[in-house]
C-alpha cells in the first residue's frame, strides 16, 4: 500500500504542478507511477469541463474564454509535455542521424523549429476551441485521460531509445504486467464513458487517439530506435490537439 501511495505522489509531482507531499523518487517507489499518470489527465479534464459549465453563464467574451481553456492544461502540468513536442520538432527538423537526434532531444536550448512549432500549435488549438460547440467539450475533456493512458502503455511496451532518462527509469522500476492490465481497464472504461457521452463523437475521439498513437510508435521506432520522455510529451501534445480537432470537425458534420 505504501508503494502505491508513493507512486501516486510521484505521478502528480512529476507530471503536474499540483502541490504534493515530498517522497523519495526511487525505482521501487515508481513501480506503479504509470497507473496514476492518467489521473492527472482526469484532473485537467474535470477542470476543462467544469470551466466550460461555469463560463457558459458568465457571459465571457468568446476569445477570452477560448484562451482560458487553452491555459488549463498548461497551468496543471507546467508545460512538461509541450517541452517534449518542441524538442522533438527540433530533432526531426535537423535531418540528422539517430544519435544526433537523441542529442538534440537532450539540448535545453530551443531552436527555430521549436519556436515555430509552438506558435503553430497554439494557433491551431485556439482555432479548434473557437469552433468547438459546447456539446463537444465533455468528450474532449475525457481525451486528457485517454492520451495519458496510451502514453503509460507506451512506457511499459515500447523499446527505450536510451538506458538513462525518466522513461527508462520508470520502465525499470515498474511492474509491467499489472500496469498493462490497469491501463487496459482504463481504456475500456474510457471508451464506455465516451460512448455514453456521445457515441459518434466518442468513437471519433477514441479512434483518433489510436491513430496518433500509431504515428508515435512509427516515429519513435524509425527515427529514434525507441521512446524517450520527450517523445512521450510529443505524443501527448499531439494526441490532445488532434482529438479536439477531430471531435470538433465531427460535431460540425454530425
CSV table of N, CA and C in Angstrom, one decimal, residues 39-51 72 137-138 140-145:
chain,number,residue,atom,x,y,z
A,39,UNK,N,-4.6,9.9,-14.1
A,39,UNK,CA,-5.4,10.7,-13.3
A,39,UNK,C,-5.1,12.2,-13.3
A,40,UNK,N,-3.8,12.5,-13.7
A,40,UNK,CA,-3.5,13.9,-13.9
A,40,UNK,C,-4.4,14.4,-15.1
A,41,UNK,N,-4.6,13.6,-16.1
A,41,UNK,CA,-5.4,14.0,-17.2
A,41,UNK,C,-6.9,14.1,-16.8
A,42,UNK,N,-7.3,13.3,-15.8
A,42,UNK,CA,-8.6,13.4,-15.3
A,42,UNK,C,-8.9,14.7,-14.6
A,43,UNK,N,-7.9,15.2,-13.9
A,43,UNK,CA,-7.9,16.5,-13.2
A,43,UNK,C,-8.1,17.6,-14.3
A,44,UNK,N,-7.3,17.5,-15.3
A,44,UNK,CA,-7.3,18.5,-16.4
A,44,UNK,C,-8.7,18.5,-17.1
A,45,UNK,N,-9.2,17.3,-17.4
A,45,UNK,CA,-10.5,17.1,-18.0
A,45,UNK,C,-11.6,17.7,-17.1
A,46,UNK,N,-11.5,17.4,-15.8
A,46,UNK,CA,-12.6,17.9,-14.9
A,46,UNK,C,-12.6,19.4,-14.9
A,47,UNK,N,-11.4,20.0,-14.8
A,47,UNK,CA,-11.3,21.5,-14.8
A,47,UNK,C,-11.8,22.1,-16.1
A,48,UNK,N,-11.5,21.4,-17.2
A,48,UNK,CA,-11.9,21.9,-18.5
A,48,UNK,C,-13.4,21.8,-18.6
A,49,UNK,N,-14.0,20.7,-18.3
A,49,UNK,CA,-15.5,20.6,-18.3
A,49,UNK,C,-16.1,21.5,-17.3
A,50,UNK,N,-15.6,21.6,-16.1
A,50,UNK,CA,-16.2,22.5,-15.1
A,50,UNK,C,-16.1,23.9,-15.5
A,51,UNK,N,-15.0,24.4,-16.1
A,51,UNK,CA,-14.9,25.7,-16.5
A,51,UNK,C,-15.9,26.0,-17.7
A,72,UNK,N,-5.6,25.9,-19.3
A,72,UNK,CA,-5.9,24.9,-18.2
A,72,UNK,C,-4.8,23.8,-18.2
A,137,UNK,N,-17.5,19.6,-25.7
A,137,UNK,CA,-16.5,19.8,-24.7
A,137,UNK,C,-16.3,18.6,-23.7
A,138,UNK,N,-17.4,17.9,-23.3
A,138,UNK,CA,-17.3,16.8,-22.4
A,138,UNK,C,-16.4,15.7,-23.0
A,140,UNK,N,-14.1,16.0,-25.3
A,140,UNK,CA,-12.7,16.5,-25.3
A,140,UNK,C,-12.1,16.4,-23.9
A,141,UNK,N,-12.9,16.7,-22.9
A,141,UNK,CA,-12.3,16.6,-21.6
A,141,UNK,C,-11.8,15.2,-21.2
A,142,UNK,N,-12.5,14.2,-21.7
A,142,UNK,CA,-12.1,12.8,-21.4
A,142,UNK,C,-10.8,12.5,-22.2
A,143,UNK,N,-10.6,13.2,-23.3
A,143,UNK,CA,-9.4,12.8,-24.1
A,143,UNK,C,-8.1,13.1,-23.3
A,144,UNK,N,-8.1,13.9,-22.3
A,144,UNK,CA,-6.9,14.2,-21.5
A,144,UNK,C,-6.5,12.9,-20.7
A,145,UNK,N,-7.4,12.2,-20.2
A,145,UNK,CA,-7.1,10.9,-19.5
A,145,UNK,C,-6.8,9.9,-20.5
